[in-house]
mmCIF file of C-alpha atoms in Angstrom:
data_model
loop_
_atom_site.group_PDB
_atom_site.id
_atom_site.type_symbol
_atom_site.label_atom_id
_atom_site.label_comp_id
_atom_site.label_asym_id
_atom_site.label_seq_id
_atom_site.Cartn_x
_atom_site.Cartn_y
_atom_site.Cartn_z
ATOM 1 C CA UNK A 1 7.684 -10.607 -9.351
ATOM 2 C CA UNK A 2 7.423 -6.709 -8.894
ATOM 3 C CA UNK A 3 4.746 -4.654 -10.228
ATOM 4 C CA UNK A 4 2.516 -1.901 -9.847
ATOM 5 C CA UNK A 5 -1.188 -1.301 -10.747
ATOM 6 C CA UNK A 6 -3.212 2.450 -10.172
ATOM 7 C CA UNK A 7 -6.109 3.518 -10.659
ATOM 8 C CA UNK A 8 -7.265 3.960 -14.238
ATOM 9 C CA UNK A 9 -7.729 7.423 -15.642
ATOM 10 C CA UNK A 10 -8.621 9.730 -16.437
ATOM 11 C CA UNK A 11 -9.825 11.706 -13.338
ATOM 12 C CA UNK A 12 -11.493 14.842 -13.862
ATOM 13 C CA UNK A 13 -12.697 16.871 -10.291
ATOM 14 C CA UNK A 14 -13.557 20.582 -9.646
ATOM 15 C CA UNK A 15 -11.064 22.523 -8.289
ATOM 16 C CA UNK A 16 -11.241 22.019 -3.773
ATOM 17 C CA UNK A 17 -12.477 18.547 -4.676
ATOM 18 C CA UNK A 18 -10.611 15.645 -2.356
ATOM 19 C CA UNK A 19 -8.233 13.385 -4.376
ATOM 20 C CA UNK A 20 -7.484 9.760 -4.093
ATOM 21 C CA UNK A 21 -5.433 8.276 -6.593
ATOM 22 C CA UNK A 22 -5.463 4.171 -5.641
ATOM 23 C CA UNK A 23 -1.669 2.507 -6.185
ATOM 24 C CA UNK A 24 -0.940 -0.951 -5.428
ATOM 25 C CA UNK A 25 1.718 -3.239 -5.323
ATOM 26 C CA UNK A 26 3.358 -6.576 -5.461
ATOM 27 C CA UNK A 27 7.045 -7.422 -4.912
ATOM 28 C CA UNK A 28 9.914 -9.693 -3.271
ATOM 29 C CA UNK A 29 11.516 -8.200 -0.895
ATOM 30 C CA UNK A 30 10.940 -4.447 0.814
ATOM 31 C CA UNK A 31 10.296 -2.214 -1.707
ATOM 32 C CA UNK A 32 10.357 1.996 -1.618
ATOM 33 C CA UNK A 33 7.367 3.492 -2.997
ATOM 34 C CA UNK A 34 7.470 6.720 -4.787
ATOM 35 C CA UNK A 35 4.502 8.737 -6.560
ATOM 36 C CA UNK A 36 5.938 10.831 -9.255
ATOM 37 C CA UNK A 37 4.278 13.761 -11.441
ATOM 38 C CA UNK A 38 4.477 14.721 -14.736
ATOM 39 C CA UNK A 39 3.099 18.065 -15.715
ATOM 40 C CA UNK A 40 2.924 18.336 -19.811
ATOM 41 C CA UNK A 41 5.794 18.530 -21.353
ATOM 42 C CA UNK A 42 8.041 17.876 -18.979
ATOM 43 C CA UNK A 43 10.130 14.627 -17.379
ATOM 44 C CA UNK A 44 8.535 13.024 -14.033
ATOM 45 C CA UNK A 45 9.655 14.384 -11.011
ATOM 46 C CA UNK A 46 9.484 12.588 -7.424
ATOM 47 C CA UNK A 47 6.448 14.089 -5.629
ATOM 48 C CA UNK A 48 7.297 11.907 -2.697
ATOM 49 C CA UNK A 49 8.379 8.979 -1.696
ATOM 50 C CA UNK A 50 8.221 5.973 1.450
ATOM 51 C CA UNK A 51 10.607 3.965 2.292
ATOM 52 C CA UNK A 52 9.381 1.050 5.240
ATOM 53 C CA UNK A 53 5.647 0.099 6.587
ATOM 54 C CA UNK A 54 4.029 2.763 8.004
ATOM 55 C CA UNK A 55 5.951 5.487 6.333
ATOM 56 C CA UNK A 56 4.129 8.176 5.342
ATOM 57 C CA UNK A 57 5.373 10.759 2.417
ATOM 58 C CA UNK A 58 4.396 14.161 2.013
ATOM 59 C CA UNK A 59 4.759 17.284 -0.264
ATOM 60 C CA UNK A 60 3.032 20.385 -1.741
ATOM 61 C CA UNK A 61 -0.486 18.885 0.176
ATOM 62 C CA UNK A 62 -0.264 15.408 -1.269
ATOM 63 C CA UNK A 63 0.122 12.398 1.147
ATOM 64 C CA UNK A 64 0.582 8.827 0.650
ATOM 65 C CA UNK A 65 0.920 6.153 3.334
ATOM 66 C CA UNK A 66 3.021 2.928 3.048
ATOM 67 C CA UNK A 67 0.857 -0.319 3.786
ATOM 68 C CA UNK A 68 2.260 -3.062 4.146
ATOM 69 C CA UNK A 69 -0.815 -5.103 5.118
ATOM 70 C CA UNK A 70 -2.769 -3.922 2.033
ATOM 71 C CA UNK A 71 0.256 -3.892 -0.161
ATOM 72 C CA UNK A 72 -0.751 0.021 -0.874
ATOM 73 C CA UNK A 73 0.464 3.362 -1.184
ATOM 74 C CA UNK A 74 -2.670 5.505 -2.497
ATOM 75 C CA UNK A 75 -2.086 9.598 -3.408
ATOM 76 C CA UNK A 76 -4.440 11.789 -1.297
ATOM 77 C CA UNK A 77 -4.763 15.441 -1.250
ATOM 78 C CA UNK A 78 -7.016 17.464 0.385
ATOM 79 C CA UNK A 79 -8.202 20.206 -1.958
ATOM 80 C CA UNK A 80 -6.802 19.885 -5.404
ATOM 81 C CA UNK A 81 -6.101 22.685 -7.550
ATOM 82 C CA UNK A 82 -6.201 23.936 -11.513
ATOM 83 C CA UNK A 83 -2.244 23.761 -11.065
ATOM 84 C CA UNK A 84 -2.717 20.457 -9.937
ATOM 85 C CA UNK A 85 -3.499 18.977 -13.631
ATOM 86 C CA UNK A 86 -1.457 16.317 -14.570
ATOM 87 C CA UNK A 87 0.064 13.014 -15.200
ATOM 88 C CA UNK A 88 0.575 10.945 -11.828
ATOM 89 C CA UNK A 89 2.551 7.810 -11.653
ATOM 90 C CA UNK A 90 3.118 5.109 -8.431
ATOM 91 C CA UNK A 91 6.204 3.312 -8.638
ATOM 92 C CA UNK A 92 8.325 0.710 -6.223
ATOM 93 C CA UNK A 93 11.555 0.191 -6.167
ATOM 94 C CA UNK A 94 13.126 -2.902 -4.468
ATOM 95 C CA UNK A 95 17.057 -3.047 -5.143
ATOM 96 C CA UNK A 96 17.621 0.688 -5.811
ATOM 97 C CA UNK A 97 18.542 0.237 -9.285
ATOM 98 C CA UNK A 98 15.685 -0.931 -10.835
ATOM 99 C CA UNK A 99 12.272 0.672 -10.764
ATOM 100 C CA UNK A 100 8.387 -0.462 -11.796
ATOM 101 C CA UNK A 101 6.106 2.376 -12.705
ATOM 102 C CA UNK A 102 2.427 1.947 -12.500
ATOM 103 C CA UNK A 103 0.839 3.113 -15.600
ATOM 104 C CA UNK A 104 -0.208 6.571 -14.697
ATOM 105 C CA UNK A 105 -3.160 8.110 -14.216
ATOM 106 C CA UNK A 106 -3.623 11.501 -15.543
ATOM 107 C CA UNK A 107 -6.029 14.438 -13.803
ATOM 108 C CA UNK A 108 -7.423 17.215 -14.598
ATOM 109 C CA UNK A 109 -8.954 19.772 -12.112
ATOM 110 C CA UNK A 110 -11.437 22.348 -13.816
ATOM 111 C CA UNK A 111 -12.055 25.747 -12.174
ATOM 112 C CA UNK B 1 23.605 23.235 -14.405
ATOM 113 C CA UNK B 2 23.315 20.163 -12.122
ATOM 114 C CA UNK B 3 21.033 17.872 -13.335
ATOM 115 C CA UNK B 4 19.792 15.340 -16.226
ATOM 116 C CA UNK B 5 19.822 17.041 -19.571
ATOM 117 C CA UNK B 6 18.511 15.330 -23.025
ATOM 118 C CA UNK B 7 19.487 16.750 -26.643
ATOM 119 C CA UNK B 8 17.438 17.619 -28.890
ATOM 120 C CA UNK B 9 13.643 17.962 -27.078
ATOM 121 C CA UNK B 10 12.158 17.724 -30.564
ATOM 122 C CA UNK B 11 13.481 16.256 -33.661
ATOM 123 C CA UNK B 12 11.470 14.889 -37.093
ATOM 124 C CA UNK B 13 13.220 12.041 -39.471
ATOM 125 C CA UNK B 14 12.662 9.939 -42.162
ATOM 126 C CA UNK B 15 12.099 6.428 -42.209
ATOM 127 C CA UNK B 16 15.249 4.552 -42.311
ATOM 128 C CA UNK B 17 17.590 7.171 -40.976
ATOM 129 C CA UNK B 18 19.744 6.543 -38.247
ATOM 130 C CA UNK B 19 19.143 9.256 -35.448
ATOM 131 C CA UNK B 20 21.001 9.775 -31.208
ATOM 132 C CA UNK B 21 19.278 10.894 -28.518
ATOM 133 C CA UNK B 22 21.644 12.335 -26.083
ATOM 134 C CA UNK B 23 21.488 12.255 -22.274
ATOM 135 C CA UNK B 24 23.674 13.926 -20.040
ATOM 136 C CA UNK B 25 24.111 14.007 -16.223
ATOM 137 C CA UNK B 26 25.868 15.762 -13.696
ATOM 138 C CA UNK B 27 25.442 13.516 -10.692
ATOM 139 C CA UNK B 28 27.913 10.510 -11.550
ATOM 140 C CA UNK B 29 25.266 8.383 -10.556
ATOM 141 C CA UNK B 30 25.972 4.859 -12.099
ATOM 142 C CA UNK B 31 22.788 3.835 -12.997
ATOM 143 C CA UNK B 32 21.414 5.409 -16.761
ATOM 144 C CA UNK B 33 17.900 4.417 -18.123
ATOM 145 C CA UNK B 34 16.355 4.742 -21.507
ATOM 146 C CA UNK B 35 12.398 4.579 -21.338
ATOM 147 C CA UNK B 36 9.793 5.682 -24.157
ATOM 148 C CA UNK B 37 6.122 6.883 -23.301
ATOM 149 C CA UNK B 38 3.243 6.305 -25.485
ATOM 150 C CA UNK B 39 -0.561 6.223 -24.915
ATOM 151 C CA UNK B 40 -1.733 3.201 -23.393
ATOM 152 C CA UNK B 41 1.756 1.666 -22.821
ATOM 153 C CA UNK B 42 3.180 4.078 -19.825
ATOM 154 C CA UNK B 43 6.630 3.742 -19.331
ATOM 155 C CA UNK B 44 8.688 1.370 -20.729
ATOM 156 C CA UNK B 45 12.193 0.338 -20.066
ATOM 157 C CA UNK B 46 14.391 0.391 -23.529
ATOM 158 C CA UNK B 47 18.118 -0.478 -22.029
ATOM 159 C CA UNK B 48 19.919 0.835 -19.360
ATOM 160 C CA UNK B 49 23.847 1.389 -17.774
ATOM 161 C CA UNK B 50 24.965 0.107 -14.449
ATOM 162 C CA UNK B 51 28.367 1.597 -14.705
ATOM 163 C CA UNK B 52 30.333 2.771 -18.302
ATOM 164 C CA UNK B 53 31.080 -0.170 -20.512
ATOM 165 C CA UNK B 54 28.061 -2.081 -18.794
ATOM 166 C CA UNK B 55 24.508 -1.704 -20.528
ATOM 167 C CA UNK B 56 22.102 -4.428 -20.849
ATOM 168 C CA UNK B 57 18.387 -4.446 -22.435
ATOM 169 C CA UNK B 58 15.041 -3.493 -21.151
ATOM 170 C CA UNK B 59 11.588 -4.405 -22.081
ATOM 171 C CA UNK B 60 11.629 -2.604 -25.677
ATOM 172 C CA UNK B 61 15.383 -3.076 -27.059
ATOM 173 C CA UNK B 62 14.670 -3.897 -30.614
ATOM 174 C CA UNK B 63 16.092 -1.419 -32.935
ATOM 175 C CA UNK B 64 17.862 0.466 -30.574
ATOM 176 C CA UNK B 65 21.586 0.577 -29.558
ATOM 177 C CA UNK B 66 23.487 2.142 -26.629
ATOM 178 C CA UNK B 67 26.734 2.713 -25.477
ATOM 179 C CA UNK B 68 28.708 4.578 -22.567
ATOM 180 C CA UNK B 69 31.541 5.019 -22.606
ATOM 181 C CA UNK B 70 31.520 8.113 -19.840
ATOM 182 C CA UNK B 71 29.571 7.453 -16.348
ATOM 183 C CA UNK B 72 27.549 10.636 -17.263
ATOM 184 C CA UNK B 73 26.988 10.320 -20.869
ATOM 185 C CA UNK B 74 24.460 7.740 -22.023
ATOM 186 C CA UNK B 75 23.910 8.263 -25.664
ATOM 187 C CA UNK B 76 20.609 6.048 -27.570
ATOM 188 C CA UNK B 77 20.595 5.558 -31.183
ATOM 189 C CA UNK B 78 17.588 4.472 -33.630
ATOM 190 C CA UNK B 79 19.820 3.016 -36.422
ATOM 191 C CA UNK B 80 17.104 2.827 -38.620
ATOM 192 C CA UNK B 81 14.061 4.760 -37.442
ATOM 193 C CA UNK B 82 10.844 3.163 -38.124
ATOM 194 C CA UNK B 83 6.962 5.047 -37.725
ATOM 195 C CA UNK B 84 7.205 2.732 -34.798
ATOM 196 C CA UNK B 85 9.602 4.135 -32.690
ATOM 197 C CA UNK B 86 7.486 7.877 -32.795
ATOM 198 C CA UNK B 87 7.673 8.367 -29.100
ATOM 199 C CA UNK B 88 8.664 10.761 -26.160
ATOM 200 C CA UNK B 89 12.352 8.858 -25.017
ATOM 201 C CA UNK B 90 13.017 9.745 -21.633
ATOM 202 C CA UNK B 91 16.674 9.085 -19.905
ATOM 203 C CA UNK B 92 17.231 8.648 -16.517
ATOM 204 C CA UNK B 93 19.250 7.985 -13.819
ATOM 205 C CA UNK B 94 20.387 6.989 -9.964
ATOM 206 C CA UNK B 95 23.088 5.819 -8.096
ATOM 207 C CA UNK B 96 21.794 2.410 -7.361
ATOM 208 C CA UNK B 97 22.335 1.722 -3.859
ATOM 209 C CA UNK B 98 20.084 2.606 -1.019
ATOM 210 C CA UNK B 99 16.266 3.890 -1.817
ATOM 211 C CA UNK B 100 17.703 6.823 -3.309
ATOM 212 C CA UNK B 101 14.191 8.095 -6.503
ATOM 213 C CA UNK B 102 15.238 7.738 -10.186
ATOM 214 C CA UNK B 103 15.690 11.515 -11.890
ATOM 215 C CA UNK B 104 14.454 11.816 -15.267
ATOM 216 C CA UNK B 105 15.376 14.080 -18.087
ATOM 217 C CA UNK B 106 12.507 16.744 -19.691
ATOM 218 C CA UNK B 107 12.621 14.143 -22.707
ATOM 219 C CA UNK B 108 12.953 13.990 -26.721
ATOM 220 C CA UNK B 109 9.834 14.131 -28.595
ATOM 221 C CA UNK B 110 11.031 12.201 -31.839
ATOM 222 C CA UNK B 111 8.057 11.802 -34.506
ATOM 223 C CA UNK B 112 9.688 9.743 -37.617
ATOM 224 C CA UNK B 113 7.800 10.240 -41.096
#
């Protein structure tokens, strides 16, 4: 079947720290991997997303590489900030129209 | 606005009262999806739409119902809320074909007393 597992939370780092949120995954076919945020209060939007091997996504200093050999997609960014704080969830999709979210693993930077 | 709206963001009931959530988008995408968040559970998948007159359950369809009758309206209803169903609903949607990301509304935080 399809499914996702991350990294448990939560994750608390001081603000410049280096962030690796772990996501893996299983599924049938050829998946697209997204990593989506949720700040509080609000709806998840896409951070960014990969859609074949070797792909690599990218936005607002966050990276995440498609690996097909280690079935992964982990978060990464460089130097994480206060704004940074929130609720991050991995999720594949393999037909378009259905999706499997990881459960989400929430952060929170400190000044 | 273009975009996934959701009606009311906050609403309080009773037990037993029958209460919609509405969802709204602009897209025309044909795919519509009803989730609920709560601690320790993440997402999970209620019902969703593949096209209007077409809905079918998720993970979490008991004591819920849906209809659509519009491709951009996807209304749910609790028809007889429970302390249970307290939750943040979130609707979403996508068009379904390609590897096009799901785009969710800013959600309905429904406590029932």
């Amino acid at each position: 079947g399809n499914s996702v597992t991350q990294m448990e939370g939560p994750v608390t780092l001081s603000e410049e720290a280096f962030l690796t949120i772990n996501c893996t995954y299983t599924a049938t076919g050829y998946p697209s991997l997204f990593w989506y945020v949720q700040y509080p209060g609000e709806g998840l939007q896409l951070l960014l997303k990969a859609t074949k091997a070797d792909d690599k996504g990218s936005n607002k200093g966050f990276e995440a590489t498609y690996r097909k050999e280690t079935t992964s997609f982990h978060l990464e960014k460089g130097s994480v900030q206060v704004s940074d704080s929130a609720v991050y969830f991995c999720a594949l999709s393999v037909t378009g129209n259905q999706f499997y979210f990881g459960t989400g693993t929430s952060l929170t930077v400190i000044p | 606005d273009a975009g996934i709206t959701q009606s009311p963001r906050y609403k309080i009931t009773e037990t037993g009262r029958q209460v919609t959530l509405m969802c709204h988008q602009t897209w025309s995408h044909s795919y519509m999806f009803w989730y609920r968040q709560d601690l320790g559970h993440g997402l999970r998948l209620i019902y969703y739409s593949a096209a209007a007159d077409i809905t079918d359950k998720g993970e979490v369809p008991d004591g819920y119902v849906v209809s659509r009758s519009k491709t951009e309206n996807f209304p749910l209803t609790l028809e007889s809320a429970t302390r249970s169903q307290t939750s943040v609903y979130f609707c979403a949607s996508v068009e379904g074909v390609g590897n096009s990301p799901l785009h969710f509304g800013n959600g309905t935080r429904l406590t029932v007393t």
